[in-house]
XYZ file of C-alpha atoms in Angstrom:
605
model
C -29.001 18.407 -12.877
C -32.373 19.469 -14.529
C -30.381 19.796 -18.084
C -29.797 16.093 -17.844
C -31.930 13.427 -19.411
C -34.049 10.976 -17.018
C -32.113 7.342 -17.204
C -33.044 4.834 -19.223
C -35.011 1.996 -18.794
C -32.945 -0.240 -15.771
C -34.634 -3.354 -17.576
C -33.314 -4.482 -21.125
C -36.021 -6.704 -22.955
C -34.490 -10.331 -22.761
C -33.121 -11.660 -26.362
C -36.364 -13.985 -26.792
C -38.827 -11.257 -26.867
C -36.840 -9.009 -29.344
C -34.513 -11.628 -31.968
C -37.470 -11.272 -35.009
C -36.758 -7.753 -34.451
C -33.028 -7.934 -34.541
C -33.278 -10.030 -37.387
C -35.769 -8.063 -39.487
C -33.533 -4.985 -38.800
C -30.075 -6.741 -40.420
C -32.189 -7.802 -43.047
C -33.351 -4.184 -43.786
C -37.113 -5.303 -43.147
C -37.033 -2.700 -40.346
C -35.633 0.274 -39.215
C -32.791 0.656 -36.889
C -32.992 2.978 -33.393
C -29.053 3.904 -33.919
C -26.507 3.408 -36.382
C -22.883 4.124 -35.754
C -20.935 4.578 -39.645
C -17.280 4.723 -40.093
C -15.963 3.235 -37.033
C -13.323 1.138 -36.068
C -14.603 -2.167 -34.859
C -12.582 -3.732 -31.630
C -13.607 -7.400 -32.588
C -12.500 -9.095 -29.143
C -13.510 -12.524 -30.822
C -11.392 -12.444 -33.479
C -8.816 -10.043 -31.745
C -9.130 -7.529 -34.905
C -9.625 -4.278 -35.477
C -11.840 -3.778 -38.664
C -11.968 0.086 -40.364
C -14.965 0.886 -42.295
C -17.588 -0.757 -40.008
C -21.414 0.501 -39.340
C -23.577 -0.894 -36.120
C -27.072 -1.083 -36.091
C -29.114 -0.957 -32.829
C -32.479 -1.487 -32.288
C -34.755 -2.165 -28.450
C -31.231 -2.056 -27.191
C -29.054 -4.587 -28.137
C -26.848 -4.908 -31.498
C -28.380 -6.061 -34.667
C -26.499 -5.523 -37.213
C -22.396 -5.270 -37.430
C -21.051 -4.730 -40.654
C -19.284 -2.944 -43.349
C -22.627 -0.502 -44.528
C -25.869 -0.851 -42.672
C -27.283 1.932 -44.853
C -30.028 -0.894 -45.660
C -31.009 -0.198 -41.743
C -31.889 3.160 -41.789
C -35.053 4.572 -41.790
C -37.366 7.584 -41.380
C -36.750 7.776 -37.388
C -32.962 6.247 -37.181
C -30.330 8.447 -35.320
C -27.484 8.111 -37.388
C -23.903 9.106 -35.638
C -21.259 9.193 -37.645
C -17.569 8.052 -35.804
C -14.816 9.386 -38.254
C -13.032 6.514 -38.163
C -12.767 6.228 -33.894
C -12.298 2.962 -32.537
C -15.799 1.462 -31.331
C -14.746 -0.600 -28.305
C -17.288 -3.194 -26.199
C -18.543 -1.621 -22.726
C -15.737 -2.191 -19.845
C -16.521 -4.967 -17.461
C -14.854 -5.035 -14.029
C -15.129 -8.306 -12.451
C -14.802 -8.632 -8.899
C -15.019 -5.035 -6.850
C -17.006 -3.867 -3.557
C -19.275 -0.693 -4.355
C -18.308 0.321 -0.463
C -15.230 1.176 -1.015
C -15.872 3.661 -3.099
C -17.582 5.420 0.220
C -20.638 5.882 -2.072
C -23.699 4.555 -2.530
C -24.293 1.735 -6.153
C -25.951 4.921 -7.687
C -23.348 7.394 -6.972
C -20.833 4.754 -8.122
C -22.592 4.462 -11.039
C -22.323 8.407 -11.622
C -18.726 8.229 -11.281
C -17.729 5.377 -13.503
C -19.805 5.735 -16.273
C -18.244 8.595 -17.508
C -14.733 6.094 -17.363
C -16.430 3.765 -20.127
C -17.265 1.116 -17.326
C -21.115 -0.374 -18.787
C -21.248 -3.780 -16.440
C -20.143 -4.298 -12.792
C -19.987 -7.707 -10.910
C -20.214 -6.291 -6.992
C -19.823 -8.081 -3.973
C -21.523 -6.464 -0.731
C -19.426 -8.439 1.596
C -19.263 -5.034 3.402
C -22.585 -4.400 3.774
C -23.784 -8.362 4.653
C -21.090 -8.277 7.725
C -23.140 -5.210 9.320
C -26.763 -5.524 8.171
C -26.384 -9.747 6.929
C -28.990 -10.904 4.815
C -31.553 -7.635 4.158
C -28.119 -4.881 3.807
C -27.515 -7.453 0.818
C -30.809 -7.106 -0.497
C -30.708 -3.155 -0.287
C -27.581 -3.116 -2.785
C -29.399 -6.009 -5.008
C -32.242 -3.879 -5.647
C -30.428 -0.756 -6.220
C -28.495 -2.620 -8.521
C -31.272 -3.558 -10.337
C -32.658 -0.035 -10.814
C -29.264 1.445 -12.017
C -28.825 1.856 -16.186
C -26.408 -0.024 -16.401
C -25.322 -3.811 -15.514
C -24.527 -4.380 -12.114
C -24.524 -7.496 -11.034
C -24.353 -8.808 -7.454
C -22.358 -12.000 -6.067
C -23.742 -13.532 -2.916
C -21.309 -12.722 -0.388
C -20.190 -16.167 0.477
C -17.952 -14.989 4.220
C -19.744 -13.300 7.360
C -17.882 -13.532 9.220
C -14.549 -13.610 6.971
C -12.710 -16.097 9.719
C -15.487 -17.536 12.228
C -13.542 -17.950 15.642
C -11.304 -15.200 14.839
C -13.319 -12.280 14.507
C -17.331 -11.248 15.140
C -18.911 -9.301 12.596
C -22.275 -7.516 12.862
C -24.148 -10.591 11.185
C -23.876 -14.141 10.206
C -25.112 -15.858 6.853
C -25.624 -19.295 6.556
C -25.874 -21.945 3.450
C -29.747 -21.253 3.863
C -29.374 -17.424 3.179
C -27.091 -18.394 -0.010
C -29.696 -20.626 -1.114
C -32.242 -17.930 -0.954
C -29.996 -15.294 -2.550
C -29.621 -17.794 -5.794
C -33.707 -17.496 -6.354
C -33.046 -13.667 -6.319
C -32.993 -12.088 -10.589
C -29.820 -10.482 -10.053
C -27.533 -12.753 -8.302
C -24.422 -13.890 -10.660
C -22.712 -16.440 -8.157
C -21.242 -16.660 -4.720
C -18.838 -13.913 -3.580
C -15.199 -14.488 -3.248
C -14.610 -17.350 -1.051
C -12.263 -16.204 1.341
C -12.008 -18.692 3.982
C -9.516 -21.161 1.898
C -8.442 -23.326 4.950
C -12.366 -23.741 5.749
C -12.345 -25.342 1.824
C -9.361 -27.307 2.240
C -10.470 -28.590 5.089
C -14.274 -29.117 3.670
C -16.031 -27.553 6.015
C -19.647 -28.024 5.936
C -20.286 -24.029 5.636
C -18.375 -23.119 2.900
C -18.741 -26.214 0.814
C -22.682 -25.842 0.884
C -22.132 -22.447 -0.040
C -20.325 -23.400 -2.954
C -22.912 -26.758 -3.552
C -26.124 -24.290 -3.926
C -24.207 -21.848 -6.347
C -23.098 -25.024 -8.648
C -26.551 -25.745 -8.367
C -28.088 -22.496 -9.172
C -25.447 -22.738 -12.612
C -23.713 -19.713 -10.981
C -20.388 -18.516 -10.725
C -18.149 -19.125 -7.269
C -15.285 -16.555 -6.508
C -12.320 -16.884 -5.204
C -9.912 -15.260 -3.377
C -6.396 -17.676 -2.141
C -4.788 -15.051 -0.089
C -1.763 -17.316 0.177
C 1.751 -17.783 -1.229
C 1.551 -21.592 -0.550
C 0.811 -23.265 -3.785
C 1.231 -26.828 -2.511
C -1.390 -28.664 -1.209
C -3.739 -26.203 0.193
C -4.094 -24.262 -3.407
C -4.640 -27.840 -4.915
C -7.632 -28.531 -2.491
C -9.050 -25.114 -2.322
C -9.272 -25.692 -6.084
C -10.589 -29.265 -6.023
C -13.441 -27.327 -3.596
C -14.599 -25.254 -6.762
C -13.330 -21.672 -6.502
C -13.545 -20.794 -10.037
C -11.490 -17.520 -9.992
C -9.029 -15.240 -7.797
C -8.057 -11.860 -7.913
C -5.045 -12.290 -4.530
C -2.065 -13.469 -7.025
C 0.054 -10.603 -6.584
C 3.054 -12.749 -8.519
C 3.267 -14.106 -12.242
C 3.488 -17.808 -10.758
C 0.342 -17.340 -8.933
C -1.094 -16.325 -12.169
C -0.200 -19.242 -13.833
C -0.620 -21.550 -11.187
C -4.584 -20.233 -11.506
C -5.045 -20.721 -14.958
C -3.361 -24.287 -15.385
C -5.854 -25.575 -12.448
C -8.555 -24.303 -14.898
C -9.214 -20.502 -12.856
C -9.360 -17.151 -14.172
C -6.792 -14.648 -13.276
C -8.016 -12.336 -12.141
C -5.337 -9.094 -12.696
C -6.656 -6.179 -10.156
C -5.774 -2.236 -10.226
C -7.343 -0.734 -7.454
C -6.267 2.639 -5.302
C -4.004 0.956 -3.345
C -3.570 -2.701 -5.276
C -0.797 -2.895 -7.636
C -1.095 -6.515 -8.942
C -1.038 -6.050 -12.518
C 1.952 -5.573 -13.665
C 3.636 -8.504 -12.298
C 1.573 -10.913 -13.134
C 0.929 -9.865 -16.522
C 4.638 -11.185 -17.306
C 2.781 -14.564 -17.343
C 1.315 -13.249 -20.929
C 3.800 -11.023 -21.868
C 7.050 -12.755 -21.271
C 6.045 -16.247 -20.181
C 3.085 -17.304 -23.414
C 0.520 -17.983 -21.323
C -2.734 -18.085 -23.084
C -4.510 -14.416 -21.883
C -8.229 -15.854 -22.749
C -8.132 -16.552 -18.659
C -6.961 -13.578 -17.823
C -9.326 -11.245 -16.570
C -8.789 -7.453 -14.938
C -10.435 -5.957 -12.462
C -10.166 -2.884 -9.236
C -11.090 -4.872 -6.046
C -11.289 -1.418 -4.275
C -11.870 1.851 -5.432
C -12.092 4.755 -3.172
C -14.539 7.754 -4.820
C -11.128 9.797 -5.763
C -9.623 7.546 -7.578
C -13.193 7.001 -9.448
C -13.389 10.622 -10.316
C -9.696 12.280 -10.743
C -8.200 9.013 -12.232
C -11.046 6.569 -13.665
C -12.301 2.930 -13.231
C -11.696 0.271 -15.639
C -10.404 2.572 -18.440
C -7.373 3.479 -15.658
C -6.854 -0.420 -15.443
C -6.791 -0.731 -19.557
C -4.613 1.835 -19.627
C -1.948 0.727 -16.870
C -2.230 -3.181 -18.475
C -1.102 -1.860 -22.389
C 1.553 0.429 -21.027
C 2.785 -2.893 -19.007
C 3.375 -4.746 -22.417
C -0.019 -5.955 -23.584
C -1.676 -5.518 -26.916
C -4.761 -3.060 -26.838
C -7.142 -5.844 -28.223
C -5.667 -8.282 -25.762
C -5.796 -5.460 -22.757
C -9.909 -4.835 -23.622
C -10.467 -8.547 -24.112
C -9.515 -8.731 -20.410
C -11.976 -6.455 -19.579
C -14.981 -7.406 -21.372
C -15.393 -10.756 -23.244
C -13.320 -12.341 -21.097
C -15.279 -11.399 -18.077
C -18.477 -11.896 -19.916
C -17.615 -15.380 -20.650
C -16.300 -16.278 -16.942
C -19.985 -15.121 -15.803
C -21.897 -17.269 -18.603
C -23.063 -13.801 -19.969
C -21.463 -14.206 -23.402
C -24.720 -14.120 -25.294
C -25.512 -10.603 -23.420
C -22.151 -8.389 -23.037
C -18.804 -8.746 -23.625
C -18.295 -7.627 -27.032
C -20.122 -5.385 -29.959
C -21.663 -8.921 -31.678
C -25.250 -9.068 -32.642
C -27.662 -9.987 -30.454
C -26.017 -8.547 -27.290
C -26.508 -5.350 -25.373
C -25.604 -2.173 -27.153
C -23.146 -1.320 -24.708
C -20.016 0.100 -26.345
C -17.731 3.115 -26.555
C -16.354 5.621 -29.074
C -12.507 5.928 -28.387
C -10.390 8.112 -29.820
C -7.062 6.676 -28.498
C -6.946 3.158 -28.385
C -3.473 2.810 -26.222
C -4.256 6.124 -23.909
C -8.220 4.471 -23.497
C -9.755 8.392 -24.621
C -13.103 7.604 -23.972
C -15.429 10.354 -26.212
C -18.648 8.763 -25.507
C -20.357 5.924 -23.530
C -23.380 4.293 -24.532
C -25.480 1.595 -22.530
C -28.108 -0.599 -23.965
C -28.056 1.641 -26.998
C -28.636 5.197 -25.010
C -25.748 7.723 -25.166
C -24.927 8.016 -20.851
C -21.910 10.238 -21.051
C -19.627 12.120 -23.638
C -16.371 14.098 -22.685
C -15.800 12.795 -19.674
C -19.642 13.994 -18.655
C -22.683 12.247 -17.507
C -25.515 12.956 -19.512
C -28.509 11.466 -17.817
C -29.771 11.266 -14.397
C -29.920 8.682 -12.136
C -32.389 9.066 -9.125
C -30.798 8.721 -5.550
C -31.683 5.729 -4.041
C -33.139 5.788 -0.598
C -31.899 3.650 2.028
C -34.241 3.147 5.035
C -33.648 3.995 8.621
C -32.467 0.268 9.769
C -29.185 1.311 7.334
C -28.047 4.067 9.828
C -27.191 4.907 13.293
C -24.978 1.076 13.026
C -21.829 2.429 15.541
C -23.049 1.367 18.856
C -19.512 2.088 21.077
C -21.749 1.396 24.546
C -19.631 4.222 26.264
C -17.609 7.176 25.478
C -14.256 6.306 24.951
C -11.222 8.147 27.058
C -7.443 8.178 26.360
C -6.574 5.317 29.041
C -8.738 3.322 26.929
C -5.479 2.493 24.682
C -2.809 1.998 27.367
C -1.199 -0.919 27.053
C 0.082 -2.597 30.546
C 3.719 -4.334 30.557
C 4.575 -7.427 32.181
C 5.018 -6.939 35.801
C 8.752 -4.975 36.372
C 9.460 -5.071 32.655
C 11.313 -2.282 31.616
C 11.153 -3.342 28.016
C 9.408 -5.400 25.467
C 9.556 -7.082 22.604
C 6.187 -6.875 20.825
C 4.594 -8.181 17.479
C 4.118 -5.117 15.215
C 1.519 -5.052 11.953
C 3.972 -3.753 8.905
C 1.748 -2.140 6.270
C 3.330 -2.633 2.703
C 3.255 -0.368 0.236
C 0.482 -0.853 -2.918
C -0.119 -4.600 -1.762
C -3.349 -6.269 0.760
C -0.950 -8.316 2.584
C 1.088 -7.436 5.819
C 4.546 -7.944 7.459
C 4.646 -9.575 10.852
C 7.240 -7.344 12.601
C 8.668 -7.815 15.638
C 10.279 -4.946 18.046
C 11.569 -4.037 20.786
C 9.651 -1.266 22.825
C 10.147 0.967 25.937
C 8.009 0.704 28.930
C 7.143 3.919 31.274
C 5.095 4.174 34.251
C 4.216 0.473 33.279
C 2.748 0.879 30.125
C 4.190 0.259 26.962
C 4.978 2.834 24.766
C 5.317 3.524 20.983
C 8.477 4.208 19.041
C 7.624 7.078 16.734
C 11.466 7.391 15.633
C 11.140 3.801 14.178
C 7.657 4.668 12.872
C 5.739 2.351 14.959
C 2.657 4.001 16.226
C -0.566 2.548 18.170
C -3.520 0.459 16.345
C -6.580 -0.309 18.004
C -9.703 -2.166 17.080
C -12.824 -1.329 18.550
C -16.261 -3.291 18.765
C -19.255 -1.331 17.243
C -21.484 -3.662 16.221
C -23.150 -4.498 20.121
C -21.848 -2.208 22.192
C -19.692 -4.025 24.186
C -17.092 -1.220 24.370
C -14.385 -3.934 23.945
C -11.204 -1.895 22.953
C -7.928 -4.306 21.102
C -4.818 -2.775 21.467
C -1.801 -3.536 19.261
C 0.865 -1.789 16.750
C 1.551 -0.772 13.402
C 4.340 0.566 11.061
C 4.399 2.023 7.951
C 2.432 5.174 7.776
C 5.223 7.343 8.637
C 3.403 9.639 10.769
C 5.821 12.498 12.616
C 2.910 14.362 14.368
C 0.879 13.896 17.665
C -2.723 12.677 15.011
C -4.906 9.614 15.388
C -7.035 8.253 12.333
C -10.007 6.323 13.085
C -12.523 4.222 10.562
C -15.683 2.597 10.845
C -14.584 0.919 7.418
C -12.393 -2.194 8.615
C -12.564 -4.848 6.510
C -14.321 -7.442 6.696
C -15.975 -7.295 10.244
C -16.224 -3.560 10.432
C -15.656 -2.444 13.507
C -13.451 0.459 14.318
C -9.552 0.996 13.577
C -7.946 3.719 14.563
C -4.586 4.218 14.205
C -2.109 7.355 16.165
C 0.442 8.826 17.616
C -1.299 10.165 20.194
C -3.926 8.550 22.946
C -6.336 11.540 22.944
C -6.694 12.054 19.648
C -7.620 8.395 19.629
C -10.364 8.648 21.748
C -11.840 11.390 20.095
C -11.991 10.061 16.686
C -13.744 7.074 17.231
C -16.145 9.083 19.355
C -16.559 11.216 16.653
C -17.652 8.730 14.469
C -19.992 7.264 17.069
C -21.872 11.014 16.472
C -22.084 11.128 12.423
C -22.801 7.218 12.447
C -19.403 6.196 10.655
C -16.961 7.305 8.181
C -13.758 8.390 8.449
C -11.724 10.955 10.481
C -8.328 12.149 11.445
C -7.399 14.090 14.616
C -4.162 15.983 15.536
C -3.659 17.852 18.433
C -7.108 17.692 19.867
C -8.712 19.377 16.257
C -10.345 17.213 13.891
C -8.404 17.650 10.161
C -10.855 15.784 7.675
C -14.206 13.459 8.233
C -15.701 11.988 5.390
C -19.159 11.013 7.013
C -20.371 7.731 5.795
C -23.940 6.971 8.020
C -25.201 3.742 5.509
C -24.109 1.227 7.670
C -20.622 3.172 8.477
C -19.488 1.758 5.055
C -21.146 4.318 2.246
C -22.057 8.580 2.238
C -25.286 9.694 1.128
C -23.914 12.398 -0.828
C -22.803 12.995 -4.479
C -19.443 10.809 -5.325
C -17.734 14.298 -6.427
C -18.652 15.978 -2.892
C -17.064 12.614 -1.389
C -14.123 12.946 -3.492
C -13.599 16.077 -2.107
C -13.637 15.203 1.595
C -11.960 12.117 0.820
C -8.687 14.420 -1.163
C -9.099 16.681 2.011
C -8.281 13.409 4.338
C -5.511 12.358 2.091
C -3.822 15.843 1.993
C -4.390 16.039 6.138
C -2.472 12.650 6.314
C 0.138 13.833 4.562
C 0.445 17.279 6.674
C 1.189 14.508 9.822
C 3.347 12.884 8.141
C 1.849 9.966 6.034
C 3.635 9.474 2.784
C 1.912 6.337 1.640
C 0.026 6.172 -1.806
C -3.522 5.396 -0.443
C -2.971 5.489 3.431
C -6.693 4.604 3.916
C -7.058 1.853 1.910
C -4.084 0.555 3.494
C -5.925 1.502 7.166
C -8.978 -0.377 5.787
C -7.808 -3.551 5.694
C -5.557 -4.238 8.824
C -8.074 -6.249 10.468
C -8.648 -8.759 7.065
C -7.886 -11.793 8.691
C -7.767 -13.445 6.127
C -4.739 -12.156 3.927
C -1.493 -13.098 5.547
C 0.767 -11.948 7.348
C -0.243 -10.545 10.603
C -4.063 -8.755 11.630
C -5.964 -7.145 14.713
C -9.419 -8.266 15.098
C -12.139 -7.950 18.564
C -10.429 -11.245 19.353
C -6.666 -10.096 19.009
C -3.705 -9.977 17.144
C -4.243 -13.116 14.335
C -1.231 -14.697 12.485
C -2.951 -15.768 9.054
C -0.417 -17.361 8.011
C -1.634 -19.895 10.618
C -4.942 -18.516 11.460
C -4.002 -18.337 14.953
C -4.563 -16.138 18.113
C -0.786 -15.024 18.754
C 0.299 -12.707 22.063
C 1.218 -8.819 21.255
C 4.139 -10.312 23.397
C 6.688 -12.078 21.896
């Protein structure tokens, strides 16, 4: 890394301080830093693309944009000249949660950059359900330090579902309150407890009171097909976006109750392409459309891209280019009252912009943030210092005992022979989950799985105080064929363990396993441990480079499929099966939950 530069300042200088400079420079008074000539300017205002344009950039931020700012340069101006390549605004992802990329914000950072993506609006939900309050602060101050803008959103849910699950912290409308003073906070995370809206409960609507009135943004997230009533007064409540539509009529439903859209390509969500028939095929007005990834896990980020591999995906689903970028960037600028500062290559705002080659194909040649040149090629060509996350950030998988096979037996009714049992169905590409139903043998008085019909053992267990409270249940869907177990202290949102198998020993030892390294990710066959992507901050993040977890994270996917997993991002889909708060059916330290009621239900039927 020594032949990279240091980054750039993490600060820009705010508007106020430098607009007689900006304006002396388009005026010719004053020399330019940078000036881009011959480009092709991707006006997302006007929705035009204009040949023949120059920039001029000076203390970071855009000062001149015009047909020949030859008037701007000086003695000590970098001219770069763009042979007619498209000069496209910085990509802005919306809603996403930096933990799912198993990396820390500055190893994120690393691996997106690279993709185009200059501004990030992150949610730590993760983080705030182990550590609360102070793991939030950790990520807001590392945020703060990166080169690039990464915003934070208050997480607004921890615990996701109070009464249905326990997470390793609690935040209250006091702690939002706080987090509004802090210089970084954009708004209040998705708001994922929609009944708790509809219902006004005191929590979540003083949530959402102090972010209205900080002048912040609140986020949404409607993890429901019911668009009667319940939408109507989780809207009334003030949710002002959601990224859970994952049908055009829940787009449009959003945007006529005066939401954003929000579209979202992540590793494992596919919810673009069918609600982009809204603009497409339906005439909706796209200016409330906004993309985003949700959840990116660090291969994805570095064999595939980031925002760029969203772009990309939206135009090849029927979109025009201008209209596919305006999605990602003034859109989502305007949505976080950041208009004024990115967004768009407009004077005044941050010199955050790319040089693309391939407008349609998103062939990123070079990134540049706050008027600094990060990456070109595909390569990052600055440096950004690892942060350092304190002691009170690891060693967070307290099991209270070392777990044994008999720990997952599941005991029959008294003299049954059979059962018929509630079953978690993952689905394939999509958050929410089947609630299955079927009919399983019983030997020796415990009930046993049906690998034939793909129906294999889940099990949540507590980590956060060491209660060595074990929740037994099962799951189909992953298609495994050999004796394996995978187990993850990444189990959204409460973040205890999941482990899913095949076989009860090979249960046992991968959660113990990750009791040892502190958290991450493992999978087990036949008594040998396959792949373990070790993830010690707060079993949610690694403290290594995003390419070395990209590695061990291709290594887990290609062991998965060895046993028999076929799905396209089996972990992401292993993540999330204790979310109780996207329908249909969940396991949790309290039990199997129905969402669709938010109920406690039997494994029994």
């Amino acid at each position: 890394m020594t032949d990279m530069k240091p980054a750039s300042a993490a600060k820009p200088r705010p508007w106020t301080e430098v607009a007689t400079h900006l304006v002396d420079v388009a005026m010719g008074r004053k020399p330019a830093d940078l000036v881009i000539r011959n480009g092709r300017w991707v006006n997302v205002h006007s929705g035009e693309i204009i040949p023949g344009t120059d920039i001029a950039i000076v203390a970071g931020r855009f000062a001149y944009c015009g047909p020949n700012a030859g008037h701007a340069i000086g003695q000590g101006t970098k001219v770069v000249d763009a042979g007619g390549r498209y000069l496209v605004p910085g990509l802005c992802d919306a809603h996403m949660h930096v933990e799912s990329g198993m990396v820390t914000v500055t190893e994120f950072c690393r691996a997106v950059i690279p993709h185009g993506t200059t501004s990030m609006f992150i949610d730590p939900h993760e983080i705030a359900n182990v550590l609360g309050l102070p793991g939030v602060r950790l990520m807001h101050d590392e945020a703060v330090a990166m080169p690039i803008n990464v915003h934070v959103q208050m997480p607004s849910c921890v615990p996701s579902a109070p009464g249905l699950e326990h997470a390793g912290a609690e935040l209250t409308v006091a702690d939002v309150a706080e987090a509004m003073t802090w210089e970084n906070i954009i708004g209040l995370g998705e708001v994922m407890n929609f009944p708790g809206v509809a219902a006004n409960d005191p929590v979540m609507s003083g949530e959402i009171a102090e972010t209205v009135k900080a002048g912040k943004t609140v986020g949404g997230h409607y993890a429901s097909r019911d668009l009667g009533l319940p939408f109507h007064g989780y809207v009334a409540g003030g949710a002002e976006d959601d990224h859970e539509g994952t049908r055009a009529e829940d787009a449009i439903a959003r945007v006529r109750q005066g939401m954003k859209a929000m579209l979202r390509l992540g590793s494992a969500w596919y919810d673009v392409a069918a609600q982009i028939k809204a603009v497409t095929e339906g005439g909706i007005d796209p200016r409330n459309f906004i993309l985003c990834t949700d959840d990116s896990h660090s291969g994805t980020l570095v064999h595939e891209g980031h925002m760029d591999r969203v772009v990309r995906h939206a135009i090849s689903q029927g979109l025009k280019p201008v209209t596919a970028i305006q999605m990602a960037t003034l859109n989502t600028a305007q949505h976080f009252r950041l208009e004024r500062e990115i967004g768009s290559i407009a004077p005044g705002r941050l010199a955050d912009f790319l040089i693309v080659s391939d407008l349609a194909r998103m062939s990123i040649d070079e990134v540049y943030g706050r008027g600094v040149r990060l990456a070109k090629g595909g390569k990052l060509e600055i440096d950004i210092p690892a942060y350092d996350y304190p002691p009170t950030a690891k060693n967070t998988v307290k099991l209270g005992k070392r777990l044994k096979a008999a720990d997952f037996d599941i005991a029959a009714p008294q003299g049954a022979n059979e059962v018929r049992a509630r079953v978690i169905g993952v689905i394939e590409n999509q958050a929410p989950t089947r609630a299955l139903e079927a009919d399983l043998p019983v030997e020796d008085g415990l009930v046993a799985m049906d690998r034939r019909n793909d129906i294999c053992q889940i099990a949540l267990v507590e980590r956060h105080r060491g209660t060595g409270g074990v929740t037994n249940a099962f799951v189909s869907g992953f298609g495994y064929v050999e004796d394996c177990a995978m187990a993850s202290s990444v189990a959204h949102d409460a973040h205890h363990i999941i482990v899913v198998g095949t076989n009860k020993e090979d249960m046992a030892l991968a959660v113990n396993r990750l009791s040892e390294v502190g958290g991450g990710v493992v999978l087990y066959s036949k008594g040998k441990e396959l792949a373990l992507v070790e993830m010690p901050i707060a079993g949610l993040m690694s403290d290594e480079r995003a390419e070395i977890v990209a590695a061990k994270a291709e290594q887990l996917t290609e062991a998965m499929r060895k046993v028999g997993c076929s799905l396209n991002n089996a972990y992401m889909q292993h993540s999330l099966l204790a979310l109780v708060v996207i329908p249909e059916l969940r396991i949790s330290d309290v039990g199997l939950v129905d969402v669709t009621t938010f109920q406690k239900v039997d494994l029994f039927v």
